[in-house]
């Protein structure tokens, strides 16, 4: 359909659906528009920003009739900030949206049916849940220091030090760092000129231990008058670790490889269930501890361990799922490509006196075939928790060769999950159970846990 609309035209839309990025979807004269910050049931006035052949993008100008699911966002900069895409949606409606998204992806992309879909597991209080935040530091047009979050699809910083999904302590930390920078005339990093010092401020908090870690990512190897910063930050209750991270590269990657201690320990500790973990600035660790317990309990339930199983945990990170599973399995082997993460995993096993585990550094798609074909290592259960792109095809083929009784797939992207499930289900596996876990309230993201059984067992 050829659009008769032009850029900057205003249209009235009744929002009838929602896209995977959280955009409201409505039609004017049969032509489809995507509108950020609009939700199903809204009648809105929107300004056309961009036109494609068969669809367009528009900006919400006015809500003419609000949806029954529309609420006032808790955050004053929710629209500008790129962190939360659906904060204006009632939480029950957020869960329903995520449920529908997972089910649609499995059915449409994967062509899957006849599986048991459980309701998405939500949070009682879907705010202040993040135990990690990375705040970019920059300057406004007048040269004032700005700390906050990037606006959606830009590197423009929206000032916000009291994020409503972050730890309450973050604001105090950021205000002290800002005051220190101002007093010592320390400039933020400038991406365009590769000048200035402070790039980001990373804050981690222990949900159970209340320990706090602050790491300044810097374009250099030191900061002036570091002792003064440490004195101020050390006054905050729970402060445990203050470090620098060196990143002198011209890159969008936030963290460099080198950590320089300034004050206290280089790690903080926290628990998932009864398992204790040491976490460094570079560690991968789930950002929502309340929901992570539910996520891992669901994975453990789907693994159906009775204490006699050998389990492989692929993409194991610092061993979070591995050590959780080891409490119920005979033996667990974990694989992760990042050497520092495997060192963390081994240390976490020692801390918890868990001996029925072994960890390998390398690509899961290389380590698993090698151990299976050369050393005859078997698996009763395989657990995978891959990055957003899903599993490598070679890895899936090796899983099929090993023929484990059960596969538990933990996914942060239900579209790539659907693709991989189709491959496994076409080759001898049956999809039994699917359950979403809302790790990221107020955003469009959801974790999904899936249980597969080998057919003809």
PDB file of N, CA, C and O in Angstrom, residues 302-345:
ATOM      1  N   UNK A 302      12.625 -28.189  35.964  1.00  0.00           N
ATOM      2  CA  UNK A 302      12.540 -28.786  34.629  1.00  0.00           C
ATOM      3  C   UNK A 302      13.654 -29.812  34.387  1.00  0.00           C
ATOM      4  O   UNK A 302      13.512 -30.715  33.571  1.00  0.00           O
ATOM      5  N   UNK A 303      14.786 -29.671  35.105  1.00  0.00           N
ATOM      6  CA  UNK A 303      15.892 -30.632  34.956  1.00  0.00           C
ATOM      7  C   UNK A 303      15.550 -31.975  35.597  1.00  0.00           C
ATOM      8  O   UNK A 303      16.135 -33.006  35.248  1.00  0.00           O
ATOM      9  N   UNK A 304      14.618 -31.987  36.552  1.00  0.00           N
ATOM     10  CA  UNK A 304      14.141 -33.212  37.223  1.00  0.00           C
ATOM     11  C   UNK A 304      15.301 -34.053  37.758  1.00  0.00           C
ATOM     12  O   UNK A 304      15.426 -35.245  37.470  1.00  0.00           O
ATOM     13  N   UNK A 305      16.154 -33.432  38.547  1.00  0.00           N
ATOM     14  CA  UNK A 305      17.325 -34.133  39.085  1.00  0.00           C
ATOM     15  C   UNK A 305      16.960 -34.945  40.322  1.00  0.00           C
ATOM     16  O   UNK A 305      16.236 -34.466  41.191  1.00  0.00           O
ATOM     17  N   UNK A 306      17.510 -36.189  40.400  1.00  0.00           N
ATOM     18  CA  UNK A 306      17.291 -37.016  41.597  1.00  0.00           C
ATOM     19  C   UNK A 306      18.600 -37.351  42.301  1.00  0.00           C
ATOM     20  O   UNK A 306      18.617 -38.146  43.241  1.00  0.00           O
ATOM     21  N   UNK A 307      19.703 -36.743  41.855  1.00  0.00           N
ATOM     22  CA  UNK A 307      20.988 -36.962  42.514  1.00  0.00           C
ATOM     23  C   UNK A 307      21.899 -37.929  41.790  1.00  0.00           C
ATOM     24  O   UNK A 307      23.056 -38.134  42.189  1.00  0.00           O
ATOM     25  N   UNK A 308      21.418 -38.517  40.696  1.00  0.00           N
ATOM     26  CA  UNK A 308      22.232 -39.500  39.957  1.00  0.00           C
ATOM     27  C   UNK A 308      22.687 -39.002  38.585  1.00  0.00           C
ATOM     28  O   UNK A 308      23.332 -39.733  37.845  1.00  0.00           O
ATOM     29  N   UNK A 309      22.378 -37.742  38.268  1.00  0.00           N
ATOM     30  CA  UNK A 309      22.600 -37.246  36.898  1.00  0.00           C
ATOM     31  C   UNK A 309      23.943 -36.528  36.746  1.00  0.00           C
ATOM     32  O   UNK A 309      24.414 -35.832  37.646  1.00  0.00           O
ATOM     33  N   UNK A 310      24.511 -36.695  35.553  1.00  0.00           N
ATOM     34  CA  UNK A 310      25.628 -35.862  35.105  1.00  0.00           C
ATOM     35  C   UNK A 310      25.036 -34.746  34.259  1.00  0.00           C
ATOM     36  O   UNK A 310      24.278 -35.004  33.319  1.00  0.00           O
ATOM     37  N   UNK A 311      25.379 -33.490  34.597  1.00  0.00           N
ATOM     38  CA  UNK A 311      24.775 -32.323  33.949  1.00  0.00           C
ATOM     39  C   UNK A 311      25.866 -31.467  33.308  1.00  0.00           C
ATOM     40  O   UNK A 311      26.931 -31.254  33.893  1.00  0.00           O
ATOM     41  N   UNK A 312      25.609 -30.987  32.098  1.00  0.00           N
ATOM     42  CA  UNK A 312      26.446 -29.964  31.463  1.00  0.00           C
ATOM     43  C   UNK A 312      25.692 -28.631  31.513  1.00  0.00           C
ATOM     44  O   UNK A 312      24.518 -28.568  31.136  1.00  0.00           O
ATOM     45  N   UNK A 313      26.395 -27.580  31.960  1.00  0.00           N
ATOM     46  CA  UNK A 313      25.838 -26.224  31.989  1.00  0.00           C
ATOM     47  C   UNK A 313      26.633 -25.391  30.990  1.00  0.00           C
ATOM     48  O   UNK A 313      27.807 -25.068  31.235  1.00  0.00           O
ATOM     49  N   UNK A 314      26.027 -25.074  29.877  1.00  0.00           N
ATOM     50  CA  UNK A 314      26.727 -24.383  28.791  1.00  0.00           C
ATOM     51  C   UNK A 314      26.449 -22.883  28.853  1.00  0.00           C
ATOM     52  O   UNK A 314      25.329 -22.470  29.136  1.00  0.00           O
ATOM     53  N   UNK A 315      27.481 -22.076  28.597  1.00  0.00           N
ATOM     54  CA  UNK A 315      27.450 -20.616  28.789  1.00  0.00           C
ATOM     55  C   UNK A 315      27.244 -20.339  30.283  1.00  0.00           C
ATOM     56  O   UNK A 315      26.315 -19.646  30.690  1.00  0.00           O
ATOM     57  N   UNK A 316      28.137 -20.902  31.113  1.00  0.00           N
ATOM     58  CA  UNK A 316      27.877 -20.953  32.560  1.00  0.00           C
ATOM     59  C   UNK A 316      28.244 -19.682  33.314  1.00  0.00           C
ATOM     60  O   UNK A 316      27.920 -19.555  34.492  1.00  0.00           O
ATOM     61  N   UNK A 317      28.947 -18.713  32.666  1.00  0.00           N
ATOM     62  CA  UNK A 317      29.309 -17.481  33.368  1.00  0.00           C
ATOM     63  C   UNK A 317      30.178 -17.772  34.580  1.00  0.00           C
ATOM     64  O   UNK A 317      31.132 -18.552  34.508  1.00  0.00           O
ATOM     65  N   UNK A 318      29.831 -17.169  35.726  1.00  0.00           N
ATOM     66  CA  UNK A 318      30.623 -17.376  36.949  1.00  0.00           C
ATOM     67  C   UNK A 318      30.101 -18.568  37.752  1.00  0.00           C
ATOM     68  O   UNK A 318      30.371 -18.704  38.939  1.00  0.00           O
ATOM     69  N   UNK A 319      29.360 -19.454  37.060  1.00  0.00           N
ATOM     70  CA  UNK A 319      28.909 -20.692  37.690  1.00  0.00           C
ATOM     71  C   UNK A 319      27.620 -20.579  38.462  1.00  0.00           C
ATOM     72  O   UNK A 319      27.317 -21.437  39.301  1.00  0.00           O
ATOM     73  N   UNK A 320      26.835 -19.537  38.185  1.00  0.00           N
ATOM     74  CA  UNK A 320      25.620 -19.331  38.991  1.00  0.00           C
ATOM     75  C   UNK A 320      24.650 -20.512  38.879  1.00  0.00           C
ATOM     76  O   UNK A 320      24.235 -21.076  39.899  1.00  0.00           O
ATOM     77  N   UNK A 321      24.301 -20.902  37.652  1.00  0.00           N
ATOM     78  CA  UNK A 321      23.370 -22.035  37.496  1.00  0.00           C
ATOM     79  C   UNK A 321      24.073 -23.342  37.862  1.00  0.00           C
ATOM     80  O   UNK A 321      23.488 -24.221  38.497  1.00  0.00           O
ATOM     81  N   UNK A 322      25.354 -23.473  37.475  1.00  0.00           N
ATOM     82  CA  UNK A 322      26.098 -24.715  37.742  1.00  0.00           C
ATOM     83  C   UNK A 322      26.055 -25.082  39.219  1.00  0.00           C
ATOM     84  O   UNK A 322      25.756 -26.229  39.594  1.00  0.00           O
ATOM     85  N   UNK A 323      26.363 -24.108  40.084  1.00  0.00           N
ATOM     86  CA  UNK A 323      26.425 -24.383  41.516  1.00  0.00           C
ATOM     87  C   UNK A 323      25.033 -24.603  42.099  1.00  0.00           C
ATOM     88  O   UNK A 323      24.865 -25.374  43.045  1.00  0.00           O
ATOM     89  N   UNK A 324      24.056 -23.950  41.520  1.00  0.00           N
ATOM     90  CA  UNK A 324      22.663 -24.158  41.926  1.00  0.00           C
ATOM     91  C   UNK A 324      22.252 -25.601  41.612  1.00  0.00           C
ATOM     92  O   UNK A 324      21.639 -26.286  42.443  1.00  0.00           O
ATOM     93  N   UNK A 325      22.620 -26.081  40.403  1.00  0.00           N
ATOM     94  CA  UNK A 325      22.281 -27.443  39.979  1.00  0.00           C
ATOM     95  C   UNK A 325      23.070 -28.488  40.762  1.00  0.00           C
ATOM     96  O   UNK A 325      22.575 -29.593  41.019  1.00  0.00           O
ATOM     97  N   UNK A 326      24.324 -28.153  41.119  1.00  0.00           N
ATOM     98  CA  UNK A 326      25.204 -29.122  41.777  1.00  0.00           C
ATOM     99  C   UNK A 326      24.659 -29.592  43.122  1.00  0.00           C
ATOM    100  O   UNK A 326      25.031 -30.660  43.614  1.00  0.00           O
ATOM    101  N   UNK A 327      23.763 -28.802  43.719  1.00  0.00           N
ATOM    102  CA  UNK A 327      23.161 -29.202  44.987  1.00  0.00           C
ATOM    103  C   UNK A 327      22.259 -30.422  44.831  1.00  0.00           C
ATOM    104  O   UNK A 327      21.978 -31.121  45.806  1.00  0.00           O
ATOM    105  N   UNK A 328      21.802 -30.673  43.596  1.00  0.00           N
ATOM    106  CA  UNK A 328      20.855 -31.774  43.353  1.00  0.00           C
ATOM    107  C   UNK A 328      21.394 -32.839  42.395  1.00  0.00           C
ATOM    108  O   UNK A 328      20.811 -33.911  42.276  1.00  0.00           O
ATOM    109  N   UNK A 329      22.500 -32.540  41.678  1.00  0.00           N
ATOM    110  CA  UNK A 329      23.021 -33.461  40.660  1.00  0.00           C
ATOM    111  C   UNK A 329      24.182 -34.277  41.209  1.00  0.00           C
ATOM    112  O   UNK A 329      24.789 -33.940  42.237  1.00  0.00           O
ATOM    113  N   UNK A 330      24.526 -35.351  40.505  1.00  0.00           N
ATOM    114  CA  UNK A 330      25.711 -36.149  40.860  1.00  0.00           C
ATOM    115  C   UNK A 330      26.974 -35.379  40.502  1.00  0.00           C
ATOM    116  O   UNK A 330      27.913 -35.294  41.300  1.00  0.00           O
ATOM    117  N   UNK A 331      27.004 -34.786  39.279  1.00  0.00           N
ATOM    118  CA  UNK A 331      28.181 -34.031  38.829  1.00  0.00           C
ATOM    119  C   UNK A 331      27.760 -33.006  37.781  1.00  0.00           C
ATOM    120  O   UNK A 331      26.882 -33.296  36.956  1.00  0.00           O
ATOM    121  N   UNK A 332      28.361 -31.819  37.834  1.00  0.00           N
ATOM    122  CA  UNK A 332      28.034 -30.747  36.885  1.00  0.00           C
ATOM    123  C   UNK A 332      29.319 -30.251  36.236  1.00  0.00           C
ATOM    124  O   UNK A 332      30.316 -29.994  36.912  1.00  0.00           O
ATOM    125  N   UNK A 333      29.278 -30.104  34.901  1.00  0.00           N
ATOM    126  CA  UNK A 333      30.390 -29.509  34.154  1.00  0.00           C
ATOM    127  C   UNK A 333      29.908 -28.216  33.500  1.00  0.00           C
ATOM    128  O   UNK A 333      28.876 -28.210  32.823  1.00  0.00           O
ATOM    129  N   UNK A 334      30.659 -27.139  33.702  1.00  0.00           N
ATOM    130  CA  UNK A 334      30.283 -25.846  33.142  1.00  0.00           C
ATOM    131  C   UNK A 334      31.268 -25.387  32.090  1.00  0.00           C
ATOM    132  O   UNK A 334      32.476 -25.654  32.195  1.00  0.00           O
ATOM    133  N   UNK A 335      30.779 -24.683  31.076  1.00  0.00           N
ATOM    134  CA  UNK A 335      31.613 -24.170  29.989  1.00  0.00           C
ATOM    135  C   UNK A 335      31.332 -22.685  29.788  1.00  0.00           C
ATOM    136  O   UNK A 335      30.170 -22.268  29.741  1.00  0.00           O
ATOM    137  N   UNK A 336      32.405 -21.893  29.665  1.00  0.00           N
ATOM    138  CA  UNK A 336      32.273 -20.457  29.445  1.00  0.00           C
ATOM    139  C   UNK A 336      33.501 -19.967  28.681  1.00  0.00           C
ATOM    140  O   UNK A 336      34.620 -20.401  28.939  1.00  0.00           O
ATOM    141  N   UNK A 337      33.299 -19.050  27.740  1.00  0.00           N
ATOM    142  CA  UNK A 337      34.388 -18.566  26.892  1.00  0.00           C
ATOM    143  C   UNK A 337      35.294 -17.560  27.598  1.00  0.00           C
ATOM    144  O   UNK A 337      36.448 -17.371  27.214  1.00  0.00           O
ATOM    145  N   UNK A 338      34.795 -16.901  28.645  1.00  0.00           N
ATOM    146  CA  UNK A 338      35.562 -15.845  29.324  1.00  0.00           C
ATOM    147  C   UNK A 338      36.411 -16.457  30.439  1.00  0.00           C
ATOM    148  O   UNK A 338      35.859 -16.962  31.432  1.00  0.00           O
ATOM    149  N   UNK A 339      37.758 -16.414  30.314  1.00  0.00           N
ATOM    150  CA  UNK A 339      38.620 -17.040  31.335  1.00  0.00           C
ATOM    151  C   UNK A 339      38.388 -16.495  32.739  1.00  0.00           C
ATOM    152  O   UNK A 339      38.375 -17.263  33.710  1.00  0.00           O
ATOM    153  N   UNK A 340      38.208 -15.172  32.877  1.00  0.00           N
ATOM    154  CA  UNK A 340      38.004 -14.583  34.207  1.00  0.00           C
ATOM    155  C   UNK A 340      36.728 -15.110  34.853  1.00  0.00           C
ATOM    156  O   UNK A 340      36.664 -15.284  36.079  1.00  0.00           O
ATOM    157  N   UNK A 341      35.704 -15.369  34.041  1.00  0.00           N
ATOM    158  CA  UNK A 341      34.449 -15.906  34.581  1.00  0.00           C
ATOM    159  C   UNK A 341      34.653 -17.310  35.123  1.00  0.00           C
ATOM    160  O   UNK A 341      34.097 -17.664  36.179  1.00  0.00           O
ATOM    161  N   UNK A 342      35.456 -18.110  34.437  1.00  0.00           N
ATOM    162  CA  UNK A 342      35.729 -19.473  34.906  1.00  0.00           C
ATOM    163  C   UNK A 342      36.544 -19.442  36.195  1.00  0.00           C
ATOM    164  O   UNK A 342      36.328 -20.256  37.107  1.00  0.00           O
ATOM    165  N   UNK A 343      37.478 -18.496  36.310  1.00  0.00           N
ATOM    166  CA  UNK A 343      38.213 -18.344  37.573  1.00  0.00           C
ATOM    167  C   UNK A 343      37.240 -18.000  38.704  1.00  0.00           C
ATOM    168  O   UNK A 343      37.354 -18.529  39.815  1.00  0.00           O
ATOM    169  N   UNK A 344      36.284 -17.107  38.418  1.00  0.00           N
ATOM    170  CA  UNK A 344      35.246 -16.776  39.405  1.00  0.00           C
ATOM    171  C   UNK A 344      34.428 -18.011  39.771  1.00  0.00           C
ATOM    172  O   UNK A 344      34.107 -18.239  40.942  1.00  0.00           O
ATOM    173  N   UNK A 345      34.077 -18.807  38.747  1.00  0.00           N
ATOM    174  CA  UNK A 345      33.259 -20.006  38.973  1.00  0.00           C
ATOM    175  C   UNK A 345      33.980 -20.988  39.898  1.00  0.00           C
ATOM    176  O   UNK A 345      33.379 -21.543  40.830  1.00  0.00           O
TER     177      UNK A 345
END
